[in-house]
Amino acid sequence: YPEADLDLPSFFDFATLCTSQVPVGRGGLEDQHHLDINLDFKKPHLQHVYDMLANYRSTMIWTNGKWKIVTDRADTPTRQAFHSGNMIPKRTQVRLGVDPSKPNQCNVDFMNARLGYTRDTVPVVDNQSVIVNNDPIKDFDLSLLGITRESEAIREANYHLRRRRDPRREVTWATG
């Protein structure tokens, strides 16, 4: 795409997120995200971009005549003002919920660079549930495209595990 079609600040913000340093877990720091991928199958180019961004809780949207990267990040919450002047009356619903299976293990599958880029599966466990509470294993699978570092795969698995275990509030409404 031509540069004029890109919301460059959003791309710079995303690049800054990717290169931000996070603890490795064994001491030291590393870039938060590192994409190492071989595009060896055919699909539309834009779909490859969406699939890669999904690894980082991000997507690309068309807004104000430009492509913009948006990311689900706790440090940059999305803020929009909704009020009686722009919401349709009696169309708001609030739901509280959690994944009913309340999983306590994520089996994360990725191409491990340390093992010569062979497929590796690492179980990531909620220790409080399994070890302390002695709950039976309730697992789910997560496959990560383009992630080749075990430390990053574990971080992503922990995020998905917390997200499925923590109660969340979902609000839907109509605007007009």
PDB file of C-alpha atoms in Angstrom:
ATOM      1  CA  TYR A   1       0.000   0.000   0.000  1.00  0.00           C
ATOM      2  CA  PRO A   2       1.173   3.555  -0.611  1.00  0.00           C
ATOM      3  CA  GLU A   3       2.492   5.346   2.466  1.00  0.00           C
ATOM      4  CA  ALA A   4      -0.388   7.840   2.170  1.00  0.00           C
ATOM      5  CA  ASP A   5      -2.812   4.958   2.919  1.00  0.00           C
ATOM      6  CA  LEU A   6      -1.086   4.079   6.221  1.00  0.00           C
ATOM      7  CA  ASP A   7      -1.681   5.588   9.634  1.00  0.00           C
ATOM      8  CA  LEU A   8       2.055   5.708  10.313  1.00  0.00           C
ATOM      9  CA  PRO A   9       1.815   6.591  14.041  1.00  0.00           C
ATOM     10  CA  SER A  10      -0.136   3.358  14.652  1.00  0.00           C
ATOM     11  CA  PHE A  11       2.563   1.352  12.841  1.00  0.00           C
ATOM     12  CA  PHE A  12       5.292   3.095  14.892  1.00  0.00           C
ATOM     13  CA  ASP A  13       3.346   2.370  18.110  1.00  0.00           C
ATOM     14  CA  PHE A  14       3.075  -1.292  17.117  1.00  0.00           C
ATOM     15  CA  ALA A  15       6.815  -1.463  16.339  1.00  0.00           C
ATOM     16  CA  THR A  16       7.559   0.106  19.737  1.00  0.00           C
ATOM     17  CA  LEU A  17       5.348  -2.502  21.432  1.00  0.00           C
ATOM     18  CA  CYS A  18       7.162  -5.321  19.627  1.00  0.00           C
ATOM     19  CA  THR A  19      10.620  -4.074  20.610  1.00  0.00           C
ATOM     20  CA  SER A  20       9.710  -3.241  24.206  1.00  0.00           C
ATOM     21  CA  GLN A  21      11.813  -5.315  26.577  1.00  0.00           C
ATOM     22  CA  VAL A  22      10.187  -7.961  28.799  1.00  0.00           C
ATOM     23  CA  PRO A  23      11.714 -10.424  31.294  1.00  0.00           C
ATOM     24  CA  VAL A  24      12.668 -13.758  29.772  1.00  0.00           C
ATOM     25  CA  GLY A  25      11.919 -15.715  32.943  1.00  0.00           C
ATOM     26  CA  ARG A  26      15.422 -17.171  33.273  1.00  0.00           C
ATOM     27  CA  GLY A  27      16.995 -13.759  33.802  1.00  0.00           C
ATOM     28  CA  GLY A  28      17.615 -11.110  31.207  1.00  0.00           C
ATOM     29  CA  LEU A  29      15.327  -9.311  28.785  1.00  0.00           C
ATOM     30  CA  GLU A  30      14.137  -9.822  25.216  1.00  0.00           C
ATOM     31  CA  ASP A  31      11.912  -8.068  22.702  1.00  0.00           C
ATOM     32  CA  GLN A  32       8.280  -8.629  23.602  1.00  0.00           C
ATOM     33  CA  HIS A  33       7.378  -9.895  20.120  1.00  0.00           C
ATOM     34  CA  HIS A  34       9.504 -11.391  17.381  1.00  0.00           C
ATOM     35  CA  LEU A  35       7.977 -12.725  14.170  1.00  0.00           C
ATOM     36  CA  ASP A  36       9.925 -15.477  12.406  1.00  0.00           C
ATOM     37  CA  ILE A  37       7.783 -16.913   9.666  1.00  0.00           C
ATOM     38  CA  ASN A  38       8.025 -18.689   6.330  1.00  0.00           C
ATOM     39  CA  LEU A  39       5.040 -17.876   4.115  1.00  0.00           C
ATOM     40  CA  ASP A  40       5.017 -21.194   2.287  1.00  0.00           C
ATOM     41  CA  PHE A  41       1.311 -21.510   1.571  1.00  0.00           C
ATOM     42  CA  LYS A  42      -0.936 -19.498  -0.661  1.00  0.00           C
ATOM     43  CA  LYS A  43      -3.590 -17.196   0.676  1.00  0.00           C
ATOM     44  CA  PRO A  44      -4.412 -13.542   0.112  1.00  0.00           C
ATOM     45  CA  HIS A  45      -1.607 -11.226   1.245  1.00  0.00           C
ATOM     46  CA  LEU A  46      -3.874  -9.265   3.537  1.00  0.00           C
ATOM     47  CA  GLN A  47      -4.953 -12.500   5.274  1.00  0.00           C
ATOM     48  CA  HIS A  48      -1.296 -13.239   6.066  1.00  0.00           C
ATOM     49  CA  VAL A  49      -1.050  -9.770   7.651  1.00  0.00           C
ATOM     50  CA  TYR A  50      -4.196 -10.329   9.747  1.00  0.00           C
ATOM     51  CA  ASP A  51      -2.978 -13.768  10.873  1.00  0.00           C
ATOM     52  CA  MET A  52       0.408 -12.374  11.925  1.00  0.00           C
ATOM     53  CA  LEU A  53      -1.115  -9.424  13.780  1.00  0.00           C
ATOM     54  CA  ALA A  54      -3.479 -11.777  15.627  1.00  0.00           C
ATOM     55  CA  ASN A  55      -0.417 -13.276  17.379  1.00  0.00           C
ATOM     56  CA  TYR A  56       0.034  -9.924  19.073  1.00  0.00           C
ATOM     57  CA  ARG A  57      -3.616  -9.245  19.968  1.00  0.00           C
ATOM     58  CA  SER A  58      -3.703  -6.760  17.104  1.00  0.00           C
ATOM     59  CA  THR A  59      -5.522  -6.195  13.849  1.00  0.00           C
ATOM     60  CA  MET A  60      -5.547  -3.718  11.021  1.00  0.00           C
ATOM     61  CA  ILE A  61      -8.608  -1.580  10.324  1.00  0.00           C
ATOM     62  CA  TRP A  62      -9.520   0.931   7.636  1.00  0.00           C
ATOM     63  CA  THR A  63     -10.449   4.200   9.304  1.00  0.00           C
ATOM     64  CA  ASN A  64     -10.404   7.818   8.191  1.00  0.00           C
ATOM     65  CA  GLY A  65      -9.077   6.774   4.785  1.00  0.00           C
ATOM     66  CA  LYS A  66      -6.035   4.922   6.172  1.00  0.00           C
ATOM     67  CA  TRP A  67      -4.948   1.479   7.382  1.00  0.00           C
ATOM     68  CA  LYS A  68      -4.387   1.568  11.144  1.00  0.00           C
ATOM     69  CA  ILE A  69      -3.031  -1.089  13.512  1.00  0.00           C
ATOM     70  CA  VAL A  70      -5.015  -1.418  16.742  1.00  0.00           C
ATOM     71  CA  THR A  71      -3.873  -3.551  19.660  1.00  0.00           C
ATOM     72  CA  ASP A  72      -5.612  -4.872  22.769  1.00  0.00           C
ATOM     73  CA  ARG A  73      -3.293  -3.394  25.403  1.00  0.00           C
ATOM     74  CA  ALA A  74      -3.893  -2.656  29.061  1.00  0.00           C
ATOM     75  CA  ASP A  75      -1.592   0.384  28.917  1.00  0.00           C
ATOM     76  CA  THR A  76      -3.525   2.074  26.083  1.00  0.00           C
ATOM     77  CA  PRO A  77      -7.252   1.543  26.668  1.00  0.00           C
ATOM     78  CA  THR A  78      -9.635   2.512  23.896  1.00  0.00           C
ATOM     79  CA  ARG A  79     -11.861   5.371  24.910  1.00  0.00           C
ATOM     80  CA  GLN A  80     -15.055   6.382  23.161  1.00  0.00           C
ATOM     81  CA  ALA A  81     -17.967   8.412  24.490  1.00  0.00           C
ATOM     82  CA  PHE A  82     -21.369   6.766  24.340  1.00  0.00           C
ATOM     83  CA  HIS A  83     -24.389   8.515  25.833  1.00  0.00           C
ATOM     84  CA  SER A  84     -28.145   8.864  25.393  1.00  0.00           C
ATOM     85  CA  GLY A  85     -27.590  11.136  22.397  1.00  0.00           C
ATOM     86  CA  ASN A  86     -25.874   8.449  20.274  1.00  0.00           C
ATOM     87  CA  MET A  87     -27.211   5.161  21.731  1.00  0.00           C
ATOM     88  CA  ILE A  88     -30.507   3.536  20.754  1.00  0.00           C
ATOM     89  CA  PRO A  89     -32.738   3.218  23.870  1.00  0.00           C
ATOM     90  CA  LYS A  90     -33.385  -0.261  25.348  1.00  0.00           C
ATOM     91  CA  ARG A  91     -30.718  -1.915  23.179  1.00  0.00           C
ATOM     92  CA  THR A  92     -27.947  -2.185  25.823  1.00  0.00           C
ATOM     93  CA  GLN A  93     -27.042  -5.582  27.291  1.00  0.00           C
ATOM     94  CA  VAL A  94     -24.507  -6.349  30.008  1.00  0.00           C
ATOM     95  CA  ARG A  95     -23.231  -9.923  30.481  1.00  0.00           C
ATOM     96  CA  LEU A  96     -20.785 -11.224  33.034  1.00  0.00           C
ATOM     97  CA  GLY A  97     -19.057 -14.416  32.099  1.00  0.00           C
ATOM     98  CA  VAL A  98     -16.109 -16.720  32.070  1.00  0.00           C
ATOM     99  CA  ASP A  99     -15.234 -19.710  29.924  1.00  0.00           C
ATOM    100  CA  PRO A 100     -17.546 -22.368  31.442  1.00  0.00           C
ATOM    101  CA  SER A 101     -14.840 -25.037  31.251  1.00  0.00           C
ATOM    102  CA  LYS A 102     -12.518 -22.742  33.295  1.00  0.00           C
ATOM    103  CA  PRO A 103      -9.393 -24.314  31.777  1.00  0.00           C
ATOM    104  CA  ASN A 104      -6.240 -24.536  33.872  1.00  0.00           C
ATOM    105  CA  GLN A 105      -3.761 -25.611  31.194  1.00  0.00           C
ATOM    106  CA  CYS A 106      -2.889 -24.244  27.752  1.00  0.00           C
ATOM    107  CA  ASN A 107      -1.001 -26.534  25.367  1.00  0.00           C
ATOM    108  CA  VAL A 108       0.847 -24.023  23.191  1.00  0.00           C
ATOM    109  CA  ASP A 109       2.094 -25.272  19.823  1.00  0.00           C
ATOM    110  CA  PHE A 110       4.813 -23.381  17.923  1.00  0.00           C
ATOM    111  CA  MET A 111       7.856 -23.891  15.685  1.00  0.00           C
ATOM    112  CA  ASN A 112      10.729 -23.907  18.181  1.00  0.00           C
ATOM    113  CA  ALA A 113      13.877 -22.219  16.834  1.00  0.00           C
ATOM    114  CA  ARG A 114      16.038 -23.888  19.530  1.00  0.00           C
ATOM    115  CA  LEU A 115      14.923 -27.281  18.195  1.00  0.00           C
ATOM    116  CA  GLY A 116      15.731 -26.508  14.559  1.00  0.00           C
ATOM    117  CA  TYR A 117      12.275 -25.055  13.831  1.00  0.00           C
ATOM    118  CA  THR A 118      10.474 -28.269  14.637  1.00  0.00           C
ATOM    119  CA  ARG A 119       6.957 -28.205  16.002  1.00  0.00           C
ATOM    120  CA  ASP A 120       6.961 -28.137  19.805  1.00  0.00           C
ATOM    121  CA  THR A 121       4.111 -28.210  22.313  1.00  0.00           C
ATOM    122  CA  VAL A 122       4.603 -26.782  25.775  1.00  0.00           C
ATOM    123  CA  PRO A 123       1.986 -27.137  28.520  1.00  0.00           C
ATOM    124  CA  VAL A 124       1.433 -23.921  30.473  1.00  0.00           C
ATOM    125  CA  VAL A 125      -0.369 -24.604  33.753  1.00  0.00           C
ATOM    126  CA  ASP A 126      -2.257 -22.467  36.257  1.00  0.00           C
ATOM    127  CA  ASN A 127      -0.317 -23.692  39.315  1.00  0.00           C
ATOM    128  CA  GLN A 128      -2.879 -22.352  41.797  1.00  0.00           C
ATOM    129  CA  SER A 129      -5.594 -24.501  40.237  1.00  0.00           C
ATOM    130  CA  VAL A 130      -3.605 -27.677  39.544  1.00  0.00           C
ATOM    131  CA  ILE A 131      -0.998 -27.857  42.321  1.00  0.00           C
ATOM    132  CA  VAL A 132      -2.539 -25.910  45.197  1.00  0.00           C
ATOM    133  CA  ASN A 133      -6.250 -26.705  44.639  1.00  0.00           C
ATOM    134  CA  ASN A 134      -5.589 -30.163  43.126  1.00  0.00           C
ATOM    135  CA  ASP A 135      -8.125 -29.502  40.337  1.00  0.00           C
ATOM    136  CA  PRO A 136      -8.173 -31.959  37.423  1.00  0.00           C
ATOM    137  CA  ILE A 137      -6.486 -30.782  34.213  1.00  0.00           C
ATOM    138  CA  LYS A 138      -8.880 -28.963  31.872  1.00  0.00           C
ATOM    139  CA  ASP A 139      -6.817 -27.952  28.869  1.00  0.00           C
ATOM    140  CA  PHE A 140      -7.138 -26.223  25.530  1.00  0.00           C
ATOM    141  CA  ASP A 141      -4.800 -25.969  22.544  1.00  0.00           C
ATOM    142  CA  LEU A 142      -3.255 -22.805  21.124  1.00  0.00           C
ATOM    143  CA  SER A 143      -1.251 -22.768  17.886  1.00  0.00           C
ATOM    144  CA  LEU A 144       1.012 -19.777  17.224  1.00  0.00           C
ATOM    145  CA  LEU A 145       2.036 -18.908  13.669  1.00  0.00           C
ATOM    146  CA  GLY A 146       5.414 -17.181  13.361  1.00  0.00           C
ATOM    147  CA  ILE A 147       6.384 -17.391  17.026  1.00  0.00           C
ATOM    148  CA  THR A 148       9.580 -19.411  17.448  1.00  0.00           C
ATOM    149  CA  ARG A 149      10.805 -18.507  20.943  1.00  0.00           C
ATOM    150  CA  GLU A 150       9.569 -20.661  23.826  1.00  0.00           C
ATOM    151  CA  SER A 151       9.567 -17.673  26.183  1.00  0.00           C
ATOM    152  CA  GLU A 152       7.219 -15.729  23.893  1.00  0.00           C
ATOM    153  CA  ALA A 153       4.983 -18.766  23.365  1.00  0.00           C
ATOM    154  CA  ILE A 154       4.691 -19.174  27.147  1.00  0.00           C
ATOM    155  CA  ARG A 155       3.844 -15.471  27.615  1.00  0.00           C
ATOM    156  CA  GLU A 156       1.110 -15.736  25.004  1.00  0.00           C
ATOM    157  CA  ALA A 157      -0.237 -18.975  26.495  1.00  0.00           C
ATOM    158  CA  ASN A 158      -0.372 -17.354  29.951  1.00  0.00           C
ATOM    159  CA  TYR A 159      -2.334 -14.428  28.503  1.00  0.00           C
ATOM    160  CA  HIS A 160      -4.896 -16.754  26.869  1.00  0.00           C
ATOM    161  CA  LEU A 161      -5.129 -18.894  30.006  1.00  0.00           C
ATOM    162  CA  ARG A 162      -5.802 -15.842  32.223  1.00  0.00           C
ATOM    163  CA  ARG A 163      -8.300 -14.505  29.724  1.00  0.00           C
ATOM    164  CA  ARG A 164     -10.306 -17.737  29.790  1.00  0.00           C
ATOM    165  CA  ARG A 165     -10.192 -18.021  33.588  1.00  0.00           C
ATOM    166  CA  ASP A 166     -10.859 -14.426  34.636  1.00  0.00           C
ATOM    167  CA  PRO A 167     -14.437 -13.162  34.813  1.00  0.00           C
ATOM    168  CA  ARG A 168     -15.142 -10.472  32.264  1.00  0.00           C
ATOM    169  CA  ARG A 169     -17.927  -8.041  31.554  1.00  0.00           C
ATOM    170  CA  GLU A 170     -19.277  -7.796  28.037  1.00  0.00           C
ATOM    171  CA  VAL A 171     -21.419  -4.839  27.080  1.00  0.00           C
ATOM    172  CA  THR A 172     -23.234  -4.559  23.748  1.00  0.00           C
ATOM    173  CA  TRP A 173     -25.355  -1.685  22.483  1.00  0.00           C
ATOM    174  CA  ALA A 174     -26.680  -0.146  19.302  1.00  0.00           C
ATOM    175  CA  THR A 175     -25.871   3.350  18.152  1.00  0.00           C
ATOM    176  CA  GLY A 176     -27.654   5.607  15.772  1.00  0.00           C
TER     177      GLY A 176
END
